[in-house]
Amino acid sequence: MSKPAPKAVVLLSGGLDSATALAMAKSQGFQCYVLSFDYGQRSLTELNAARRIVEQLEITEHRIIRLHLEDFGGSALTDHNIDVPDHETGGIPITYVPARNTVFLSLALGWAEVLEADAIFIGVNAVDYSGYPDCRPEFIDAFEKMANLATKTGVSGQGITINTPLMNMSKSDIIEEGLALGINYADTISCYQADDNGFACGVCDSCRLRAKGFEDAGIIDPTRYISA
């Protein structure tokens, strides 16, 4: 009897990076259980993108969890009184959502434990990124250690790994990897403030990083921009 495929919980926002991480997890032979969040973010268009990616990659299990991080605010993504910057800013940008990846990974950890999964995949990157503290390898290493101290899975010996396959990749490398795995990036949206029709603003930090990635890769950007 063949050994069953290992299970992984994969965090999917609907953006370019998380879609690539999902495709990589699947290509590595994991049975993928996909988790997305409606956390009060400025644009819900990304959740529609997440649904398209799940369909595109033929994932059977996709859950969208409602959180209310807008109750805390503190970020341009969850507080409509704070404008999304249209230029590069110094330090940690106002689009950082306090403790977001800590919260997301904690919920992914809970589901992973129920599923008896071996891994959690998250598409964080420390090369072409916005400078968020919860995207750094130091944070991921600390969370993985905590996860294996705080769960039945961890203390019983099975353990769980937090996989960050994009951590040291440039945006252009990520795009090339995703295309090699068959991802249609037209189904993804990276914009912090996309409109209800899926058009990206083209000026926010995430849009700029995405556009530069396609340019550096020498590939036509399939993103639909409001100004186009």
PDB file of C-alpha atoms in Angstrom:
ATOM      1  CA  MET A   1       0.000   0.000   0.000  1.00  0.00           C
ATOM      2  CA  SER A   2       1.395   3.383  -1.003  1.00  0.00           C
ATOM      3  CA  LYS A   3       2.018   5.976   1.677  1.00  0.00           C
ATOM      4  CA  PRO A   4      -0.616   8.765   1.669  1.00  0.00           C
ATOM      5  CA  ALA A   5       0.512  12.193   0.517  1.00  0.00           C
ATOM      6  CA  PRO A   6       1.620  14.513   3.332  1.00  0.00           C
ATOM      7  CA  LYS A   7      -0.812  17.275   4.214  1.00  0.00           C
ATOM      8  CA  ALA A   8      -0.119  20.989   4.287  1.00  0.00           C
ATOM      9  CA  VAL A   9      -2.158  24.037   5.216  1.00  0.00           C
ATOM     10  CA  VAL A  10      -1.379  26.803   2.738  1.00  0.00           C
ATOM     11  CA  LEU A  11      -2.150  30.461   3.400  1.00  0.00           C
ATOM     12  CA  LEU A  12      -3.567  32.128   0.297  1.00  0.00           C
ATOM     13  CA  SER A  13      -4.334  35.826   0.001  1.00  0.00           C
ATOM     14  CA  GLY A  14      -5.052  35.869  -3.720  1.00  0.00           C
ATOM     15  CA  GLY A  15      -1.799  37.617  -4.532  1.00  0.00           C
ATOM     16  CA  LEU A  16       1.136  36.609  -6.690  1.00  0.00           C
ATOM     17  CA  ASP A  17       3.369  35.335  -3.886  1.00  0.00           C
ATOM     18  CA  SER A  18       0.846  33.186  -2.045  1.00  0.00           C
ATOM     19  CA  ALA A  19      -0.392  31.676  -5.320  1.00  0.00           C
ATOM     20  CA  THR A  20       3.169  30.675  -6.163  1.00  0.00           C
ATOM     21  CA  ALA A  21       3.714  29.195  -2.708  1.00  0.00           C
ATOM     22  CA  LEU A  22       0.548  27.124  -3.165  1.00  0.00           C
ATOM     23  CA  ALA A  23       1.687  25.858  -6.558  1.00  0.00           C
ATOM     24  CA  MET A  24       5.075  24.954  -5.083  1.00  0.00           C
ATOM     25  CA  ALA A  25       3.479  23.064  -2.188  1.00  0.00           C
ATOM     26  CA  LYS A  26       1.348  21.103  -4.617  1.00  0.00           C
ATOM     27  CA  SER A  27       4.349  20.378  -6.864  1.00  0.00           C
ATOM     28  CA  GLN A  28       6.199  18.997  -3.826  1.00  0.00           C
ATOM     29  CA  GLY A  29       3.503  16.380  -3.406  1.00  0.00           C
ATOM     30  CA  PHE A  30       1.541  17.899  -0.535  1.00  0.00           C
ATOM     31  CA  GLN A  31      -2.206  17.459  -0.236  1.00  0.00           C
ATOM     32  CA  CYS A  32      -3.073  21.135   0.122  1.00  0.00           C
ATOM     33  CA  TYR A  33      -5.698  22.589   2.431  1.00  0.00           C
ATOM     34  CA  VAL A  34      -6.004  26.272   1.605  1.00  0.00           C
ATOM     35  CA  LEU A  35      -6.840  28.979   4.117  1.00  0.00           C
ATOM     36  CA  SER A  36      -7.772  32.580   3.291  1.00  0.00           C
ATOM     37  CA  PHE A  37      -8.970  35.427   5.495  1.00  0.00           C
ATOM     38  CA  ASP A  38     -11.579  38.115   5.239  1.00  0.00           C
ATOM     39  CA  TYR A  39      -9.989  40.276   7.908  1.00  0.00           C
ATOM     40  CA  GLY A  40     -11.622  43.619   7.182  1.00  0.00           C
ATOM     41  CA  GLN A  41      -9.097  44.527   4.518  1.00  0.00           C
ATOM     42  CA  ARG A  42      -9.682  47.483   2.245  1.00  0.00           C
ATOM     43  CA  SER A  43     -10.149  45.327  -0.847  1.00  0.00           C
ATOM     44  CA  LEU A  44     -12.071  42.060  -0.896  1.00  0.00           C
ATOM     45  CA  THR A  45     -11.174  41.567  -4.556  1.00  0.00           C
ATOM     46  CA  GLU A  46      -8.219  39.470  -3.430  1.00  0.00           C
ATOM     47  CA  LEU A  47     -10.585  36.854  -1.989  1.00  0.00           C
ATOM     48  CA  ASN A  48     -12.222  36.507  -5.399  1.00  0.00           C
ATOM     49  CA  ALA A  49      -8.716  36.023  -6.781  1.00  0.00           C
ATOM     50  CA  ALA A  50      -8.044  33.365  -4.143  1.00  0.00           C
ATOM     51  CA  ARG A  51     -11.129  31.471  -5.274  1.00  0.00           C
ATOM     52  CA  ARG A  52      -9.924  31.623  -8.907  1.00  0.00           C
ATOM     53  CA  ILE A  53      -6.472  30.346  -7.945  1.00  0.00           C
ATOM     54  CA  VAL A  54      -7.954  27.452  -5.977  1.00  0.00           C
ATOM     55  CA  GLU A  55     -10.050  26.503  -8.995  1.00  0.00           C
ATOM     56  CA  GLN A  56      -7.108  26.946 -11.357  1.00  0.00           C
ATOM     57  CA  LEU A  57      -4.862  24.672  -9.285  1.00  0.00           C
ATOM     58  CA  GLU A  58      -7.693  22.173  -8.652  1.00  0.00           C
ATOM     59  CA  ILE A  59      -7.559  22.402  -4.863  1.00  0.00           C
ATOM     60  CA  THR A  60     -10.476  20.635  -3.211  1.00  0.00           C
ATOM     61  CA  GLU A  61     -10.416  22.198   0.278  1.00  0.00           C
ATOM     62  CA  HIS A  62     -10.516  26.000   0.655  1.00  0.00           C
ATOM     63  CA  ARG A  63     -11.789  27.825   3.698  1.00  0.00           C
ATOM     64  CA  ILE A  64     -12.246  31.558   4.163  1.00  0.00           C
ATOM     65  CA  ILE A  65     -12.259  32.699   7.789  1.00  0.00           C
ATOM     66  CA  ARG A  66     -13.841  36.008   8.859  1.00  0.00           C
ATOM     67  CA  LEU A  67     -11.790  38.069  11.275  1.00  0.00           C
ATOM     68  CA  HIS A  68     -12.449  41.619  12.414  1.00  0.00           C
ATOM     69  CA  LEU A  69      -9.023  43.227  12.432  1.00  0.00           C
ATOM     70  CA  GLU A  70     -10.684  46.460  11.311  1.00  0.00           C
ATOM     71  CA  ASP A  71     -11.947  46.729  14.888  1.00  0.00           C
ATOM     72  CA  PHE A  72      -8.365  47.492  15.889  1.00  0.00           C
ATOM     73  CA  GLY A  73      -7.374  49.493  12.793  1.00  0.00           C
ATOM     74  CA  GLY A  74      -3.846  50.813  12.864  1.00  0.00           C
ATOM     75  CA  SER A  75      -3.203  50.080   9.187  1.00  0.00           C
ATOM     76  CA  ALA A  76      -4.134  51.657   5.876  1.00  0.00           C
ATOM     77  CA  LEU A  77      -5.463  48.239   4.854  1.00  0.00           C
ATOM     78  CA  THR A  78      -7.994  48.022   7.679  1.00  0.00           C
ATOM     79  CA  ASP A  79      -8.774  51.693   8.395  1.00  0.00           C
ATOM     80  CA  HIS A  80     -10.372  53.700   5.594  1.00  0.00           C
ATOM     81  CA  ASN A  81      -9.392  56.913   7.346  1.00  0.00           C
ATOM     82  CA  ILE A  82      -5.738  56.163   6.558  1.00  0.00           C
ATOM     83  CA  ASP A  83      -4.679  56.606   2.926  1.00  0.00           C
ATOM     84  CA  VAL A  84      -2.639  53.946   1.145  1.00  0.00           C
ATOM     85  CA  PRO A  85       0.656  55.642   0.169  1.00  0.00           C
ATOM     86  CA  ASP A  86       1.277  56.112  -3.547  1.00  0.00           C
ATOM     87  CA  HIS A  87       5.052  56.379  -3.093  1.00  0.00           C
ATOM     88  CA  GLU A  88       7.824  54.622  -1.227  1.00  0.00           C
ATOM     89  CA  THR A  89       8.038  55.568   2.442  1.00  0.00           C
ATOM     90  CA  GLY A  90      10.762  55.044   5.002  1.00  0.00           C
ATOM     91  CA  GLY A  91      10.600  52.491   7.802  1.00  0.00           C
ATOM     92  CA  ILE A  92       7.765  50.037   8.283  1.00  0.00           C
ATOM     93  CA  PRO A  93       4.937  51.267   6.012  1.00  0.00           C
ATOM     94  CA  ILE A  94       1.454  52.191   7.213  1.00  0.00           C
ATOM     95  CA  THR A  95       0.110  49.243   5.179  1.00  0.00           C
ATOM     96  CA  TYR A  96       1.568  46.888   7.782  1.00  0.00           C
ATOM     97  CA  VAL A  97      -1.331  45.211   9.627  1.00  0.00           C
ATOM     98  CA  PRO A  98      -0.415  44.713  13.297  1.00  0.00           C
ATOM     99  CA  ALA A  99       0.342  41.048  14.086  1.00  0.00           C
ATOM    100  CA  ARG A 100      -1.407  39.852  10.920  1.00  0.00           C
ATOM    101  CA  ASN A 101       0.886  36.965  10.051  1.00  0.00           C
ATOM    102  CA  THR A 102       1.045  35.913  13.699  1.00  0.00           C
ATOM    103  CA  VAL A 103      -2.747  35.659  13.761  1.00  0.00           C
ATOM    104  CA  PHE A 104      -2.940  33.932  10.365  1.00  0.00           C
ATOM    105  CA  LEU A 105      -0.260  31.397  11.209  1.00  0.00           C
ATOM    106  CA  SER A 106      -1.855  30.661  14.572  1.00  0.00           C
ATOM    107  CA  LEU A 107      -5.165  29.771  12.913  1.00  0.00           C
ATOM    108  CA  ALA A 108      -3.359  27.764  10.242  1.00  0.00           C
ATOM    109  CA  LEU A 109      -1.573  25.924  13.042  1.00  0.00           C
ATOM    110  CA  GLY A 110      -4.876  25.003  14.658  1.00  0.00           C
ATOM    111  CA  TRP A 111      -6.265  23.599  11.418  1.00  0.00           C
ATOM    112  CA  ALA A 112      -2.981  21.821  10.680  1.00  0.00           C
ATOM    113  CA  GLU A 113      -3.149  20.102  14.048  1.00  0.00           C
ATOM    114  CA  VAL A 114      -6.719  18.921  13.419  1.00  0.00           C
ATOM    115  CA  LEU A 115      -5.717  17.628   9.978  1.00  0.00           C
ATOM    116  CA  GLU A 116      -2.537  16.032  11.329  1.00  0.00           C
ATOM    117  CA  ALA A 117      -0.691  18.007   8.674  1.00  0.00           C
ATOM    118  CA  ASP A 118       3.078  18.024   8.386  1.00  0.00           C
ATOM    119  CA  ALA A 119       3.541  21.601   7.225  1.00  0.00           C
ATOM    120  CA  ILE A 120       2.201  25.098   6.838  1.00  0.00           C
ATOM    121  CA  PHE A 121       3.146  27.093   3.740  1.00  0.00           C
ATOM    122  CA  ILE A 122       3.216  30.890   3.716  1.00  0.00           C
ATOM    123  CA  GLY A 123       4.412  33.058   0.826  1.00  0.00           C
ATOM    124  CA  VAL A 124       6.483  35.558   2.808  1.00  0.00           C
ATOM    125  CA  ASN A 125       9.536  37.082   1.196  1.00  0.00           C
ATOM    126  CA  ALA A 126      12.500  39.027   2.567  1.00  0.00           C
ATOM    127  CA  VAL A 127      14.007  40.192  -0.743  1.00  0.00           C
ATOM    128  CA  ASP A 128      11.483  42.191  -2.798  1.00  0.00           C
ATOM    129  CA  TYR A 129       9.049  43.069  -0.017  1.00  0.00           C
ATOM    130  CA  SER A 130       7.587  46.009   1.889  1.00  0.00           C
ATOM    131  CA  GLY A 131       9.653  45.692   5.046  1.00  0.00           C
ATOM    132  CA  TYR A 132       7.015  44.071   7.251  1.00  0.00           C
ATOM    133  CA  PRO A 133       8.540  42.582  10.425  1.00  0.00           C
ATOM    134  CA  ASP A 134       6.353  39.465  10.206  1.00  0.00           C
ATOM    135  CA  CYS A 135       7.842  38.498   6.839  1.00  0.00           C
ATOM    136  CA  ARG A 136      11.397  38.012   8.138  1.00  0.00           C
ATOM    137  CA  PRO A 137      13.073  34.622   8.601  1.00  0.00           C
ATOM    138  CA  GLU A 138      13.686  35.428  12.286  1.00  0.00           C
ATOM    139  CA  PHE A 139       9.939  35.634  12.862  1.00  0.00           C
ATOM    140  CA  ILE A 140       9.213  32.408  10.974  1.00  0.00           C
ATOM    141  CA  ASP A 141      11.908  30.518  12.896  1.00  0.00           C
ATOM    142  CA  ALA A 142      10.540  31.790  16.220  1.00  0.00           C
ATOM    143  CA  PHE A 143       6.953  30.893  15.274  1.00  0.00           C
ATOM    144  CA  GLU A 144       7.930  27.393  14.229  1.00  0.00           C
ATOM    145  CA  LYS A 145       9.688  26.854  17.550  1.00  0.00           C
ATOM    146  CA  MET A 146       6.630  28.157  19.418  1.00  0.00           C
ATOM    147  CA  ALA A 147       4.308  25.967  17.321  1.00  0.00           C
ATOM    148  CA  ASN A 148       6.169  22.847  18.327  1.00  0.00           C
ATOM    149  CA  LEU A 149       6.139  23.835  21.984  1.00  0.00           C
ATOM    150  CA  ALA A 150       2.475  24.818  22.154  1.00  0.00           C
ATOM    151  CA  THR A 151       0.690  21.976  20.394  1.00  0.00           C
ATOM    152  CA  LYS A 152      -0.089  18.331  20.973  1.00  0.00           C
ATOM    153  CA  THR A 153       1.365  17.691  17.535  1.00  0.00           C
ATOM    154  CA  GLY A 154       4.640  19.262  18.545  1.00  0.00           C
ATOM    155  CA  VAL A 155       5.097  17.637  21.942  1.00  0.00           C
ATOM    156  CA  SER A 156       4.025  14.198  20.727  1.00  0.00           C
ATOM    157  CA  GLY A 157       6.961  14.051  18.345  1.00  0.00           C
ATOM    158  CA  GLN A 158       5.367  14.504  14.915  1.00  0.00           C
ATOM    159  CA  GLY A 159       6.159  18.196  14.751  1.00  0.00           C
ATOM    160  CA  ILE A 160       5.189  20.722  12.127  1.00  0.00           C
ATOM    161  CA  THR A 161       7.294  22.867   9.830  1.00  0.00           C
ATOM    162  CA  ILE A 162       6.585  26.393   8.606  1.00  0.00           C
ATOM    163  CA  ASN A 163       7.623  26.387   4.951  1.00  0.00           C
ATOM    164  CA  THR A 164       8.591  29.657   3.275  1.00  0.00           C
ATOM    165  CA  PRO A 165       9.697  28.644  -0.223  1.00  0.00           C
ATOM    166  CA  LEU A 166       9.832  32.252  -1.473  1.00  0.00           C
ATOM    167  CA  MET A 167      11.806  33.720   1.406  1.00  0.00           C
ATOM    168  CA  ASN A 168      15.053  34.342  -0.494  1.00  0.00           C
ATOM    169  CA  MET A 169      13.679  34.717  -4.010  1.00  0.00           C
ATOM    170  CA  SER A 170      13.436  37.946  -5.982  1.00  0.00           C
ATOM    171  CA  LYS A 171      10.032  38.892  -7.351  1.00  0.00           C
ATOM    172  CA  SER A 172      11.167  38.066 -10.885  1.00  0.00           C
ATOM    173  CA  ASP A 173      12.398  34.640  -9.728  1.00  0.00           C
ATOM    174  CA  ILE A 174       9.037  34.018  -8.044  1.00  0.00           C
ATOM    175  CA  ILE A 175       7.201  34.893 -11.246  1.00  0.00           C
ATOM    176  CA  GLU A 176       9.413  32.640 -13.344  1.00  0.00           C
ATOM    177  CA  GLU A 177       8.918  29.764 -10.893  1.00  0.00           C
ATOM    178  CA  GLY A 178       5.159  30.223 -10.911  1.00  0.00           C
ATOM    179  CA  LEU A 179       4.969  30.316 -14.684  1.00  0.00           C
ATOM    180  CA  ALA A 180       7.020  27.125 -14.847  1.00  0.00           C
ATOM    181  CA  LEU A 181       4.410  25.545 -12.569  1.00  0.00           C
ATOM    182  CA  GLY A 182       1.608  26.723 -14.847  1.00  0.00           C
ATOM    183  CA  ILE A 183       0.151  29.608 -12.840  1.00  0.00           C
ATOM    184  CA  ASN A 184      -1.958  32.104 -14.763  1.00  0.00           C
ATOM    185  CA  TYR A 185      -1.040  35.305 -12.936  1.00  0.00           C
ATOM    186  CA  ALA A 186      -3.950  37.137 -14.544  1.00  0.00           C
ATOM    187  CA  ASP A 187      -6.056  35.390 -11.893  1.00  0.00           C
ATOM    188  CA  THR A 188      -4.066  36.986  -9.056  1.00  0.00           C
ATOM    189  CA  ILE A 189      -4.295  40.467  -7.566  1.00  0.00           C
ATOM    190  CA  SER A 190      -1.631  42.083  -5.403  1.00  0.00           C
ATOM    191  CA  CYS A 191      -3.027  45.607  -5.069  1.00  0.00           C
ATOM    192  CA  TYR A 192      -3.778  47.008  -1.620  1.00  0.00           C
ATOM    193  CA  GLN A 193      -6.787  48.910  -2.943  1.00  0.00           C
ATOM    194  CA  ALA A 194      -8.106  47.133  -6.031  1.00  0.00           C
ATOM    195  CA  ASP A 195     -11.585  48.137  -7.096  1.00  0.00           C
ATOM    196  CA  ASP A 196     -14.626  45.850  -7.108  1.00  0.00           C
ATOM    197  CA  ASN A 197     -13.973  44.912 -10.732  1.00  0.00           C
ATOM    198  CA  GLY A 198     -10.466  43.646  -9.993  1.00  0.00           C
ATOM    199  CA  PHE A 199      -8.538  46.606 -11.382  1.00  0.00           C
ATOM    200  CA  ALA A 200      -5.310  47.442  -9.541  1.00  0.00           C
ATOM    201  CA  CYS A 201      -4.312  50.997  -8.633  1.00  0.00           C
ATOM    202  CA  GLY A 202      -0.800  50.688 -10.055  1.00  0.00           C
ATOM    203  CA  VAL A 203       0.708  53.088  -7.513  1.00  0.00           C
ATOM    204  CA  CYS A 204       0.693  51.313  -4.127  1.00  0.00           C
ATOM    205  CA  ASP A 205       3.806  49.569  -2.856  1.00  0.00           C
ATOM    206  CA  SER A 206       2.521  46.116  -3.715  1.00  0.00           C
ATOM    207  CA  CYS A 207       1.607  47.134  -7.272  1.00  0.00           C
ATOM    208  CA  ARG A 208       5.035  48.682  -7.805  1.00  0.00           C
ATOM    209  CA  LEU A 209       6.871  45.584  -6.585  1.00  0.00           C
ATOM    210  CA  ARG A 210       4.691  43.364  -8.743  1.00  0.00           C
ATOM    211  CA  ALA A 211       5.157  45.466 -11.892  1.00  0.00           C
ATOM    212  CA  LYS A 212       8.920  45.595 -11.401  1.00  0.00           C
ATOM    213  CA  GLY A 213       8.995  41.823 -10.975  1.00  0.00           C
ATOM    214  CA  PHE A 214       7.358  41.263 -14.351  1.00  0.00           C
ATOM    215  CA  GLU A 215       9.637  43.869 -15.929  1.00  0.00           C
ATOM    216  CA  ASP A 216      12.779  42.277 -14.465  1.00  0.00           C
ATOM    217  CA  ALA A 217      11.605  38.850 -15.629  1.00  0.00           C
ATOM    218  CA  GLY A 218      11.019  40.206 -19.141  1.00  0.00           C
ATOM    219  CA  ILE A 219       7.418  39.018 -19.046  1.00  0.00           C
ATOM    220  CA  ILE A 220       4.309  40.987 -19.972  1.00  0.00           C
ATOM    221  CA  ASP A 221       2.432  42.050 -16.848  1.00  0.00           C
ATOM    222  CA  PRO A 222      -1.111  40.603 -17.080  1.00  0.00           C
ATOM    223  CA  THR A 223      -2.429  42.894 -14.327  1.00  0.00           C
ATOM    224  CA  ARG A 224      -5.414  45.076 -15.164  1.00  0.00           C
ATOM    225  CA  TYR A 225      -4.680  48.592 -13.930  1.00  0.00           C
ATOM    226  CA  ILE A 226      -7.223  51.345 -13.336  1.00  0.00           C
ATOM    227  CA  SER A 227      -5.133  53.837 -15.299  1.00  0.00           C
ATOM    228  CA  ALA A 228      -4.591  51.512 -18.255  1.00  0.00           C
TER     229      ALA A 228
END
